[in-house]
GROMACS .gro file of C-alpha atoms in nm:
model
  507
    1MET     CA    1  10.430   9.895  13.128
    2ALA     CA    2  10.426   9.911  12.748
    3ARG     CA    3  10.760   9.857  12.583
    4PHE     CA    4  10.919  10.172  12.438
    5ILE     CA    5  11.071  10.129  12.090
    6ASP     CA    6  11.253  10.424  11.934
    7ARG     CA    7  11.449  10.259  11.650
    8VAL     CA    8  11.333  10.000  11.397
    9VAL     CA    9  11.440   9.865  11.059
   10LEU     CA   10  11.158   9.826  10.806
   11HIS     CA   11  11.170   9.583  10.513
   12LEU     CA   12  10.945   9.743  10.253
   13GLN     CA   13  10.796   9.600   9.934
   14ALA     CA   14  10.576   9.836   9.735
   15GLY     CA   15  10.306   9.691   9.510
   16ASP     CA   16  10.399   9.562   9.165
   17GLY     CA   17  10.234   9.712   8.860
   18GLY     CA   18   9.974   9.507   8.675
   19HIS     CA   19  10.043   9.368   8.327
   20GLY     CA   20   9.890   9.515   8.015
   21CYS     CA   21   9.644   9.303   7.818
   22VAL     CA   22   9.667   9.171   7.460
   23SER     CA   23   9.318   9.159   7.316
   24VAL     CA   24   9.138   9.211   6.982
   25HIS     CA   25   8.780   9.331   6.971
   26ARG     CA   26   8.549   9.065   6.833
   27GLU     CA   27   8.178   9.067   6.768
   28LYS     CA   28   7.941   8.928   6.511
   29PHE     CA   29   8.040   9.025   6.157
   30LYS     CA   30   8.351   9.201   6.302
   31PRO     CA   31   8.602   8.927   6.379
   32LEU     CA   32   8.895   9.171   6.387
   33GLY     CA   33   8.768   9.496   6.528
   34GLY     CA   34   9.107   9.629   6.638
   35PRO     CA   35   9.313   9.607   6.959
   36ASP     CA   36   9.123   9.671   7.284
   37GLY     CA   37   9.359   9.549   7.558
   38GLY     CA   38   9.355   9.766   7.869
   39ASN     CA   39   9.647   9.894   8.077
   40GLY     CA   40   9.765   9.742   8.405
   41GLY     CA   41   9.710   9.937   8.727
   42HIS     CA   42   9.993  10.099   8.922
   43GLY     CA   43  10.110   9.922   9.236
   44GLY     CA   44  10.031  10.071   9.576
   45ASP     CA   45  10.279  10.302   9.753
   46ILE     CA   46  10.394  10.264  10.114
   47ILE     CA   47  10.347  10.599  10.288
   48LEU     CA   48  10.450  10.717  10.635
   49GLU     CA   49  10.216  10.976  10.788
   50VAL     CA   50  10.276  11.176  11.106
   51SER     CA   51  10.002  11.117  11.363
   52ASN     CA   52   9.949  11.264  11.709
   53GLN     CA   53   9.785  10.937  11.819
   54ILE     CA   54  10.111  10.738  11.795
   55HIS     CA   55  10.397  10.784  12.044
   56THR     CA   56  10.627  10.488  11.980
   57LEU     CA   57  10.752  10.266  11.697
   58MET     CA   58  10.649   9.949  11.879
   59ASP     CA   59  10.405   9.831  11.610
   60PHE     CA   60  10.684   9.826  11.352
   61HIS     CA   61  10.909   9.633  11.589
   62TYR     CA   62  10.668   9.339  11.581
   63ARG     CA   63  10.576   9.377  11.213
   64PRO     CA   64  10.883   9.501  11.021
   65HIS     CA   65  10.799   9.330  10.689
   66ILE     CA   66  10.550   9.549  10.504
   67LYS     CA   67  10.406   9.490  10.157
   68ALA     CA   68  10.163   9.704   9.959
   69GLN     CA   69   9.889   9.584   9.725
   70ARG     CA   70   9.964   9.486   9.367
   71GLY     CA   71   9.801   9.661   9.071
   72GLY     CA   72   9.540   9.470   8.873
   73ASN     CA   73   9.606   9.337   8.524
   74GLY     CA   74   9.440   9.497   8.223
   75ALA     CA   75   9.157   9.321   8.042
   76GLY     CA   76   8.987   9.325   7.703
   77ASP     CA   77   8.723   9.577   7.600
   78MET     CA   78   8.950   9.865   7.711
   79ARG     CA   79   8.927   9.772   8.079
   80ASN     CA   80   9.221   9.902   8.281
   81GLY     CA   81   9.343   9.719   8.590
   82ALA     CA   82   9.266   9.864   8.933
   83ARG     CA   83   9.536  10.065   9.104
   84GLY     CA   84   9.686   9.898   9.410
   85GLU     CA   85   9.571  10.056   9.733
   86ASP     CA   86   9.831  10.270   9.906
   87LEU     CA   87   9.943  10.148  10.249
   88VAL     CA   88   9.949  10.444  10.492
   89LEU     CA   89  10.145  10.381  10.813
   90PRO     CA   90  10.106  10.626  11.106
   91VAL     CA   91  10.430  10.729  11.277
   92PRO     CA   92  10.488  10.958  11.577
   93ALA     CA   93  10.599  11.317  11.538
   94GLY     CA   94  10.978  11.341  11.549
   95THR     CA   95  11.043  11.032  11.334
   96VAL     CA   96  11.360  11.049  11.125
   97VAL     CA   97  11.378  10.829  10.815
   98ARG     CA   98  11.719  10.703  10.701
   99ASN     CA   99  11.830  10.470  10.425
  100GLU     CA  100  12.060  10.170  10.464
  101LYS     CA  101  12.365  10.396  10.427
  102GLY     CA  102  12.255  10.612  10.719
  103GLU     CA  103  12.161  10.911  10.500
  104THR     CA  104  11.864  11.114  10.622
  105LEU     CA  105  11.572  11.102  10.378
  106ALA     CA  106  11.307  11.284  10.581
  107ASP     CA  107  11.250  11.443  10.922
  108LEU     CA  108  10.880  11.405  10.998
  109VAL     CA  109  10.769  11.665  11.250
  110ALA     CA  110  10.443  11.836  11.149
  111PRO     CA  111  10.123  11.630  11.192
  112GLY     CA  112   9.975  11.529  10.860
  113THR     CA  113  10.304  11.527  10.673
  114ARG     CA  114  10.342  11.225  10.446
  115PHE     CA  115  10.656  11.056  10.316
  116VAL     CA  116  10.651  10.806  10.028
  117ALA     CA  117  10.878  10.538  10.172
  118ALA     CA  118  10.846  10.298   9.875
  119GLN     CA  119  10.687  10.373   9.540
  120GLY     CA  120  10.467  10.120   9.364
  121GLY     CA  121  10.557   9.991   9.019
  122PHE     CA  122  10.403  10.133   8.702
  123GLY     CA  123  10.136   9.932   8.526
  124GLY     CA  124  10.214   9.803   8.178
  125LEU     CA  125  10.040   9.942   7.869
  126GLY     CA  126   9.790   9.723   7.685
  127ASN     CA  127   9.806   9.668   7.311
  128ALA     CA  128   9.536   9.932   7.254
  129ALA     CA  129   9.768  10.199   7.394
  130LEU     CA  130  10.059  10.069   7.185
  131ALA     CA  131   9.874  10.087   6.853
  132SER     CA  132  10.007  10.336   6.598
  133ALA     CA  133   9.981  10.411   6.228
  134GLN     CA  134  10.270  10.172   6.160
  135ARG     CA  135  10.169   9.906   6.414
  136LYS     CA  136   9.790   9.897   6.394
  137ALA     CA  137   9.729   9.570   6.576
  138PRO     CA  138  10.010   9.499   6.823
  139GLY     CA  139  10.032   9.137   6.929
  140PHE     CA  140  10.197   9.223   7.259
  141ALA     CA  141  10.159   9.437   7.571
  142LEU     CA  142  10.399   9.578   7.827
  143GLN     CA  143  10.448   9.405   8.159
  144GLY     CA  144  10.403   9.579   8.491
  145GLU     CA  145  10.710   9.705   8.675
  146PRO     CA  146  10.804   9.568   9.017
  147GLY     CA  147  10.751   9.799   9.312
  148GLU     CA  148  11.044   9.939   9.507
  149ALA     CA  149  11.190   9.700   9.762
  150HIS     CA  150  11.441   9.827  10.020
  151ASP     CA  151  11.509   9.869  10.390
  152LEU     CA  152  11.458  10.191  10.583
  153VAL     CA  153  11.562  10.285  10.937
  154LEU     CA  154  11.316  10.480  11.152
  155GLU     CA  155  11.447  10.669  11.456
  156LEU     CA  156  11.222  10.848  11.701
  157LYS     CA  157  11.348  11.171  11.853
  158SER     CA  158  11.111  11.290  12.123
  159MET     CA  159  10.939  11.624  12.070
  160ALA     CA  160  10.971  11.729  12.437
  161ASP     CA  161  11.011  12.093  12.538
  162VAL     CA  162  11.242  12.021  12.835
  163GLY     CA  163  11.507  11.751  12.849
  164LEU     CA  164  11.643  11.622  13.181
  165VAL     CA  165  12.005  11.508  13.190
  166GLY     CA  166  12.195  11.371  13.484
  167PHE     CA  167  12.379  11.075  13.626
  168PRO     CA  168  12.190  10.753  13.704
  169SER     CA  169  11.973  10.777  14.018
  170ALA     CA  170  11.996  11.158  14.022
  171GLY     CA  171  11.618  11.179  14.048
  172LYS     CA  172  11.509  11.252  13.689
  173SER     CA  173  11.223  11.000  13.692
  174SER     CA  174  11.112  11.117  14.034
  175LEU     CA  175  11.098  11.476  13.911
  176ILE     CA  176  10.889  11.380  13.609
  177SER     CA  177  10.650  11.185  13.831
  178VAL     CA  178  10.583  11.485  14.058
  179LEU     CA  179  10.563  11.749  13.783
  180SER     CA  180  10.333  11.547  13.555
  181ALA     CA  181  10.096  11.253  13.558
  182ALA     CA  182  10.361  11.016  13.424
  183LYS     CA  183  10.437  10.709  13.636
  184PRO     CA  184  10.791  10.594  13.549
  185LYS     CA  185  10.972  10.316  13.729
  186ILE     CA  186  11.171  10.457  14.022
  187GLY     CA  187  11.450  10.284  14.216
  188ASP     CA  188  11.763  10.363  14.417
  189TYR     CA  189  12.003  10.172  14.190
  190PRO     CA  190  12.183  10.273  13.868
  191PHE     CA  191  12.006  10.232  13.532
  192THR     CA  192  11.664  10.199  13.691
  193THR     CA  193  11.519  10.372  13.383
  194LEU     CA  194  11.573  10.173  13.065
  195GLN     CA  195  11.360  10.388  12.834
  196PRO     CA  196  11.292  10.762  12.793
  197ASN     CA  197  11.003  10.890  13.003
  198LEU     CA  198  10.776  11.161  12.869
  199GLY     CA  199  10.540  11.368  13.081
  200VAL     CA  200  10.306  11.663  13.029
  201VAL     CA  201  10.324  11.945  13.284
  202ASP     CA  202   9.987  12.122  13.325
  203MET     CA  203  10.012  12.501  13.355
  204GLY     CA  204   9.642  12.584  13.369
  205ASN     CA  205   9.564  12.724  13.023
  206ASP     CA  206   9.882  12.584  12.874
  207ALA     CA  207  10.124  12.296  12.912
  208PHE     CA  208  10.472  12.180  12.820
  209THR     CA  209  10.633  11.838  12.785
  210ILE     CA  210  10.932  11.705  12.972
  211ALA     CA  211  11.152  11.399  12.903
  212ASP     CA  212  11.461  11.240  13.053
  213VAL     CA  213  11.764  11.060  12.909
  214PRO     CA  214  11.826  10.728  13.087
  215GLY     CA  215  12.168  10.640  13.218
  216LEU     CA  216  12.374  10.932  13.085
  217ILE     CA  217  12.730  10.877  13.214
  218PRO     CA  218  13.081  10.982  13.108
  219GLY     CA  219  13.163  10.801  12.784
  220ALA     CA  220  12.799  10.781  12.671
  221ALA     CA  221  12.872  10.966  12.344
  222ALA     CA  222  13.123  10.691  12.262
  223GLY     CA  223  12.872  10.414  12.334
  224LYS     CA  224  12.927  10.351  12.703
  225GLY     CA  225  12.627  10.268  12.919
  226LEU     CA  226  12.277  10.349  12.789
  227GLY     CA  227  12.316  10.714  12.700
  228LEU     CA  228  12.415  10.674  12.335
  229ASP     CA  229  12.085  10.503  12.252
  230PHE     CA  230  11.876  10.781  12.407
  231LEU     CA  231  12.075  11.100  12.351
  232ARG     CA  232  11.875  11.152  12.031
  233HIS     CA  233  11.571  11.231  12.249
  234ILE     CA  234  11.717  11.561  12.366
  235GLU     CA  235  11.814  11.689  12.020
  236ARG     CA  236  11.479  11.866  11.976
  237THR     CA  237  11.435  11.995  12.333
  238ALA     CA  238  11.418  12.371  12.378
  239VAL     CA  239  11.561  12.366  12.734
  240LEU     CA  240  11.803  12.131  12.910
  241ALA     CA  241  11.788  12.078  13.286
  242HIS     CA  242  12.086  11.933  13.475
  243ILE     CA  243  11.955  11.716  13.759
  244VAL     CA  244  12.235  11.693  14.019
  245ASP     CA  245  12.237  11.443  14.306
  246THR     CA  246  12.365  11.644  14.601
  247ALA     CA  247  12.331  11.342  14.834
  248SER     CA  248  12.575  11.123  14.643
  249ILE     CA  249  12.856  10.973  14.850
  250GLU     CA  250  13.053  10.829  14.560
  251PRO     CA  251  13.418  10.937  14.556
  252GLY     CA  252  13.502  11.207  14.302
  253ARG     CA  253  13.139  11.314  14.268
  254ASP     CA  254  13.033  11.675  14.333
  255PRO     CA  255  12.789  11.910  14.156
  256VAL     CA  256  13.054  12.092  13.952
  257SER     CA  257  13.231  11.779  13.827
  258ASP     CA  258  12.897  11.612  13.746
  259ILE     CA  259  12.783  11.906  13.533
  260GLU     CA  260  13.119  11.939  13.357
  261ALA     CA  261  13.130  11.567  13.278
  262LEU     CA  262  12.783  11.566  13.123
  263GLU     CA  263  12.849  11.888  12.931
  264ASN     CA  264  13.152  11.720  12.780
  265GLU     CA  265  12.933  11.428  12.665
  266LEU     CA  266  12.676  11.666  12.513
  267ALA     CA  267  12.951  11.851  12.327
  268GLN     CA  268  13.088  11.526  12.183
  269TYR     CA  269  12.740  11.416  12.081
  270GLN     CA  270  12.674  11.748  11.907
  271GLU     CA  271  12.990  11.707  11.702
  272ALA     CA  272  12.867  11.365  11.589
  273LEU     CA  273  12.528  11.496  11.472
  274GLN     CA  274  12.494  11.481  11.094
  275GLU     CA  275  12.196  11.710  11.049
  276ASP     CA  276  12.050  12.029  11.191
  277THR     CA  277  11.762  11.974  11.434
  278GLY     CA  278  11.619  12.320  11.366
  279LEU     CA  279  11.692  12.436  11.723
  280GLY     CA  280  12.055  12.529  11.677
  281ASP     CA  281  12.364  12.389  11.844
  282LEU     CA  282  12.292  12.159  12.138
  283ARG     CA  283  12.574  12.326  12.332
  284GLU     CA  284  12.401  12.665  12.307
  285ARG     CA  285  12.060  12.543  12.425
  286PRO     CA  286  11.924  12.728  12.737
  287ARG     CA  287  11.988  12.540  13.060
  288VAL     CA  288  11.894  12.529  13.426
  289ILE     CA  289  12.062  12.348  13.715
  290VAL     CA  290  11.845  12.151  13.957
  291LEU     CA  291  12.009  12.047  14.286
  292ASN     CA  292  11.796  11.752  14.396
  293LYS     CA  293  11.747  11.552  14.717
  294ALA     CA  294  11.747  11.858  14.942
  295ASP     CA  295  11.533  11.666  15.193
  296VAL     CA  296  11.860  11.512  15.316
  297PRO     CA  297  12.019  11.764  15.559
  298GLU     CA  298  12.375  11.715  15.433
  299ALA     CA  299  12.254  11.744  15.073
  300ARG     CA  300  12.070  12.072  15.139
  301GLU     CA  301  12.374  12.212  15.312
  302LEU     CA  302  12.591  12.125  15.012
  303ALA     CA  303  12.336  12.265  14.766
  304GLU     CA  304  12.313  12.600  14.946
  305PHE     CA  305  12.692  12.615  14.968
  306VAL     CA  306  12.756  12.563  14.592
  307LYS     CA  307  12.453  12.745  14.449
  308GLU     CA  308  12.617  13.085  14.417
  309ASP     CA  309  12.936  12.937  14.273
  310LEU     CA  310  12.740  12.742  14.011
  311GLU     CA  311  12.550  13.054  13.904
  312LYS     CA  312  12.878  13.244  13.861
  313GLN     CA  313  13.062  12.962  13.683
  314PHE     CA  314  12.792  12.853  13.437
  315GLY     CA  315  12.559  13.154  13.427
  316TRP     CA  316  12.244  12.939  13.445
  317PRO     CA  317  11.954  12.958  13.694
  318VAL     CA  318  11.999  12.721  13.989
  319PHE     CA  319  11.714  12.563  14.188
  320ILE     CA  320  11.725  12.360  14.507
  321ILE     CA  321  11.448  12.101  14.523
  322SER     CA  322  11.344  11.768  14.669
  323ALA     CA  323  11.140  11.558  14.428
  324ALA     CA  324  11.069  11.301  14.699
  325ALA     CA  325  10.940  11.562  14.948
  326ARG     CA  326  10.788  11.783  14.672
  327GLN     CA  327  10.987  12.089  14.788
  328GLY     CA  328  11.086  12.382  14.565
  329LEU     CA  329  10.895  12.257  14.262
  330GLU     CA  330  10.679  12.562  14.186
  331PRO     CA  331  10.964  12.810  14.113
  332LEU     CA  332  11.132  12.549  13.895
  333LYS     CA  333  10.813  12.467  13.706
  334TYR     CA  334  10.733  12.830  13.627
  335LYS     CA  335  11.088  12.908  13.524
  336LEU     CA  336  11.090  12.615  13.282
  337PHE     CA  337  10.755  12.727  13.142
  338GLU     CA  338  10.888  13.081  13.100
  339MET     CA  339  11.189  12.957  12.902
  340VAL     CA  340  10.975  12.725  12.688
  341THR     CA  341  10.729  13.007  12.612
  342GLU     CA  342  11.012  13.237  12.510
  343HIS     CA  343  11.143  12.969  12.276
  344ARG     CA  344  10.799  12.907  12.125
  345LYS     CA  345  10.759  13.275  12.042
  346SER     CA  346  11.086  13.270  11.849
  347GLN     CA  347  10.986  12.967  11.642
  348PRO     CA  348  10.736  12.950  11.356
  349LYS     CA  349  10.417  12.782  11.469
  350VAL     CA  350  10.394  12.419  11.360
  351LYS     CA  351  10.063  12.356  11.186
  352ARG     CA  352   9.915  12.049  11.032
  353GLU     CA  353  10.066  12.008  10.688
  354ASP     CA  354   9.895  11.810  10.414
  355LYS     CA  355  10.200  11.770  10.198
  356VAL     CA  356  10.379  11.469  10.055
  357LEU     CA  357  10.756  11.427  10.073
  358ARG     CA  358  10.951  11.201   9.840
  359PRO     CA  359  11.316  11.096   9.832
  360GLN     CA  360  11.522  11.297   9.585
  361GLY     CA  361  11.468  11.171   9.229
  362GLN     CA  362  11.154  10.975   9.313
  363GLY     CA  363  10.816  11.042   9.160
  364ARG     CA  364  10.618  10.956   8.852
  365LYS     CA  365  10.704  11.287   8.683
  366LYS     CA  366  11.066  11.183   8.650
  367HIS     CA  367  10.960  10.965   8.355
  368ALA     CA  368  10.773  11.244   8.178
  369GLY     CA  369  11.052  11.311   7.926
  370ALA     CA  370  11.062  11.136   7.591
  371TYR     CA  371  11.378  10.941   7.671
  372ALA     CA  372  11.592  10.928   7.982
  373ASP     CA  373  11.967  10.974   7.984
  374PHE     CA  374  12.185  10.667   7.948
  375THR     CA  375  12.551  10.577   7.934
  376VAL     CA  376  12.735  10.316   7.728
  377LYS     CA  377  13.062  10.168   7.851
  378LYS     CA  378  13.273   9.865   7.776
  379ASP     CA  379  13.205   9.554   7.981
  380PRO     CA  380  13.516   9.488   8.196
  381GLN     CA  381  13.425   9.118   8.235
  382VAL     CA  382  13.327   9.028   7.878
  383GLN     CA  383  13.566   9.057   7.587
  384GLY     CA  384  13.417   9.291   7.326
  385GLY     CA  385  13.103   9.343   7.536
  386TYR     CA  386  12.924   9.664   7.630
  387ILE     CA  387  12.697   9.776   7.915
  388VAL     CA  388  12.411  10.024   7.870
  389GLU     CA  389  12.292  10.195   8.190
  390GLY     CA  390  11.999  10.428   8.243
  391ASP     CA  391  11.691  10.440   8.465
  392LYS     CA  392  11.438  10.453   8.184
  393ILE     CA  393  11.631  10.209   7.968
  394ASP     CA  394  11.621   9.961   8.257
  395ARG     CA  395  11.247  10.017   8.288
  396TRP     CA  396  11.198   9.920   7.924
  397ILE     CA  397  11.374   9.591   7.992
  398THR     CA  398  11.144   9.505   8.283
  399GLN     CA  399  10.840   9.593   8.070
  400THR     CA  400  10.934   9.359   7.785
  401ASP     CA  401  10.790   9.009   7.743
  402PHE     CA  402  11.091   8.821   7.603
  403GLU     CA  403  10.874   8.529   7.498
  404ASN     CA  404  10.703   8.750   7.241
  405GLU     CA  405  10.912   8.828   6.933
  406GLU     CA  406  10.710   9.136   6.842
  407ALA     CA  407  10.765   9.275   7.192
  408ILE     CA  408  11.140   9.224   7.149
  409GLY     CA  409  11.124   9.409   6.818
  410TYR     CA  410  10.935   9.694   6.985
  411LEU     CA  411  11.211   9.714   7.248
  412ALA     CA  412  11.470   9.734   6.971
  413ASP     CA  413  11.273  10.018   6.809
  414ARG     CA  414  11.270  10.210   7.138
  415LEU     CA  415  11.642  10.161   7.197
  416ALA     CA  416  11.724  10.272   6.844
  417LYS     CA  417  11.502  10.579   6.870
  418ALA     CA  418  11.661  10.671   7.204
  419GLY     CA  419  12.005  10.672   7.038
  420VAL     CA  420  12.144  10.358   7.200
  421GLU     CA  421  12.249  10.202   6.870
  422GLU     CA  422  12.411  10.522   6.753
  423GLU     CA  423  12.612  10.543   7.074
  424LEU     CA  424  12.714  10.177   7.045
  425PHE     CA  425  12.845  10.246   6.694
  426LYS     CA  426  13.046  10.540   6.828
  427GLN     CA  427  13.195  10.318   7.099
  428GLY     CA  428  13.309  10.070   6.833
  429ALA     CA  429  13.051   9.796   6.887
  430GLU     CA  430  13.016   9.538   6.610
  431GLU     CA  431  12.721   9.326   6.508
  432GLY     CA  432  12.686   9.016   6.724
  433CYS     CA  433  12.881   9.156   7.021
  434PRO     CA  434  12.726   9.102   7.369
  435VAL     CA  435  12.539   9.405   7.504
  436THR     CA  436  12.405   9.403   7.862
  437ILE     CA  437  12.104   9.618   7.954
  438GLY     CA  438  11.924   9.591   8.285
  439GLY     CA  439  12.101   9.267   8.377
  440ILE     CA  440  12.009   9.093   8.047
  441THR     CA  441  12.272   9.025   7.780
  442PHE     CA  442  12.184   9.036   7.409
  443GLU     CA  443  12.368   8.959   7.088
  444TRP     CA  444  12.346   9.297   6.926
  445GLU     CA  445  12.177   9.308   6.586
  446PRO     CA  446  12.161   9.668   6.458
  447MET     CA  447  11.851   9.784   6.275
  448ALA     CA  448  11.896   9.849   5.904
  449GLY     CA  449  11.688  10.168   5.933
  450GLY     CA  450  11.504  10.363   6.193
  451ASP     CA  451  11.148  10.272   6.093
  452PRO     CA  452  10.933  10.063   6.327
  453THR     CA  453  10.934   9.693   6.253
  454LEU     CA  454  10.620   9.551   6.093
  455ALA     CA  455  10.530   9.184   6.104
  456GLY     CA  456  10.253   8.940   6.190
  457ARG     CA  457  10.089   8.962   6.529
  458GLY     CA  458  10.319   8.844   6.803
  459ARG     CA  459  10.621   8.824   6.573
  460ASP     CA  460  10.900   9.052   6.458
  461ALA     CA  461  11.038   9.057   6.104
  462ARG     CA  462  11.403   9.067   6.214
  463LEU     CA  463  11.359   8.752   6.419
  464GLN     CA  464  11.181   8.551   6.153
  465ASN     CA  465  11.367   8.280   5.959
  466ASN     CA  466  11.488   8.446   5.638
  467GLN     CA  467  11.538   8.101   5.475
  468ARG     CA  468  11.164   8.052   5.440
  469ALA     CA  469  11.047   8.013   5.078
  470SER     CA  470  10.858   8.303   4.927
  471ALA     CA  471  10.504   8.274   4.791
  472ALA     CA  472  10.636   8.262   4.430
  473GLU     CA  473  10.880   7.985   4.520
  474ARG     CA  474  10.609   7.780   4.689
  475LYS     CA  475  10.382   7.822   4.384
  476ARG     CA  476  10.654   7.703   4.146
  477ALA     CA  477  10.727   7.399   4.366
  478SER     CA  478  10.358   7.308   4.367
  479GLN     CA  479  10.339   7.334   3.989
  480ALA     CA  480  10.649   7.116   3.954
  481ARG     CA  481  10.500   6.848   4.180
  482ARG     CA  482  10.189   6.836   3.963
  483GLY     CA  483  10.394   6.824   3.641
  484LEU     CA  484  10.274   7.158   3.510
  485ILE     CA  485  10.631   7.280   3.469
  486ASP     CA  486  10.974   7.132   3.447
  487GLU     CA  487  11.135   7.162   3.788
  488PHE     CA  488  11.474   7.246   3.636
  489ASP     CA  489  11.346   7.475   3.356
  490PHE     CA  490  11.399   7.838   3.451
  491GLY     CA  491  11.344   7.979   3.099
  492ASP     CA  492  11.175   8.310   3.043
  493GLU     CA  493  10.890   8.156   2.842
  494GLU     CA  494  10.572   8.149   3.042
  495VAL     CA  495  10.440   7.801   3.115
  496THR     CA  496  10.067   7.750   3.062
  497ARG     CA  497   9.838   7.456   3.137
  498GLU     CA  498   9.814   7.372   2.767
  499SER     CA  499  10.189   7.389   2.697
  500ALA     CA  500  10.306   7.212   3.011
  501ASN     CA  501  10.445   6.860   3.004
  502ARG     CA  502  10.174   6.634   3.156
  503ASP     CA  503  10.360   6.302   3.137
  504ARG     CA  504  10.430   6.291   3.510
  505TRP     CA  505  10.069   6.294   3.618
  506GLN     CA  506   9.881   6.112   3.338
  507GLY     CA  507   9.980   5.782   3.490
   0.00000   0.00000   0.00000
C-alpha cells in the first residue's frame, strides 16, 4: 500500500536574478558607440498548483528541498538575460499553506488555483538602462537580487463529503470497503488504520466521497492517540457519521457514552481551529448515527433497544447495519447521499479557477512606486550609529557592486534622492558616523548637493583621492624639471621659452 503523507515541510529557494552587463558598443571607426549592456533576467518562481491527479503530499516528503532556475546574465549588444523558468508543483485539492509561524497563507481548494510560494529575484539593470543625460556612459551595472528562500508547511485536509468518526475497531474501514471500491487494511485490534482512508461511493449518475479518521479516542484533541494528526481531514466534510461498536465488551463502553465522548473531542478541536473552513462550525455539521456489527445477536439486540433513545437524545437519524454481513447498507447510503446533495445545493459550485494567489505584500507591482518607505533609528549597539530600514532601500544594497566606485556613488545618489540623508540630518547624524543599511555598515559622507555624481567610467568623484595634482600643477612641475621655469618662482610674469633660465639643462 502506498504511504499516505498529509503534512510536509518544504525548504524553498526561488531563482536568483541575473546580473546586468557593463558593455560599450564598439565597431570599426566607432570605438565608443555608447553603453549597450543588457539587463539580467528575473529568477524563476516556485508555484503550487491544485491538481485533481494528486491525492497525497508523498512526493514532497521524499524531496522537500526545492530550488527554481536562476535568471540569465545580461550581455552586450542590448541582449537581456533569459528569465528563469518557473517551477510549478502540483498539490492535491484541500492543501493548506502555512508559514513557519503557523499563519495560514493560502487554502487551495479549486482545481487550477495557483499560489506563488517563493518569488524569484529581480534581474539587475545593465549600463544601457542606467544611462541618463548626466551619466551618459555608466561604468557599472546592477546586480541581480537573490530569490526568496524560506520554509513552508503544507497540510492536506481531505475534500470528502462524509467523514466517519468512531472509536478504534468500530468498523469504519469495513464500512468504507463495502460502500466503495477502497481496500483499506482491516483488523480486530486497536489502531489498525494508521492513515485516513478515502473512498468513492457510486450512486449511478452521481457519487460522493467518504473518509474516516483513524484512532479517534478521548483526549485526541489534546494529542492523545492518533486522532490529533488526522482530525484535520474532517474539517471540510459536509456530513459526519458516528460509527458505534454495539458489540464492544469493554467496561464503561455503550453507544451513548461513546457518542458523547467523541462529540466532546470534536468540540474541543473546533475551538482550536484558527480559520474558517467555509462549512461553518464543526459542531453544527449534520450527523447520522450508525450502529454497527448487528450480525452479532447481542449487538443487534442492544442496537434495537437504544435506537429510539438515541434519536430522541441527539435528534439525528440512526441506522442499524452490519458492514461484515453487508446488512442495512442501502438505507444508510441513500440517506448520506440525500444529505450531501442538500449541502451541495446550498454551496456555490466549485469550478476550475485560473487565478494566481500571492502572500500579502508580495508581487512585482509593490516596487512600482518611485521610492519605498523607510525608517531611520539610532543603532542600540553602536555608539553614534544609525540604522536605515526599508524594503526597497534593502534591495538597492543587494543590487550594488561594492567593488565599483561609480556604483557606490550611484547608490549614494539614490539614497539622497529618496530622502535618506535628509532624515539622517534630522535625527542628528554627523559626517563619518556609522550607518547600517541592509546589513552593511558605512561611514556616512553626505553629498554636498543633490546632483548626480559625474566621474570617469567605473569611478566616483567623491571617492577619488583629492590630493592628486591638477593638470596645471603637473604642467608646472614638468617645466621646472626641464629648467623652463624656476621651481620656486610664483611671480605673475609669464614665463616663455626665450625668457626662461636654461642653465639647468644646457649641461
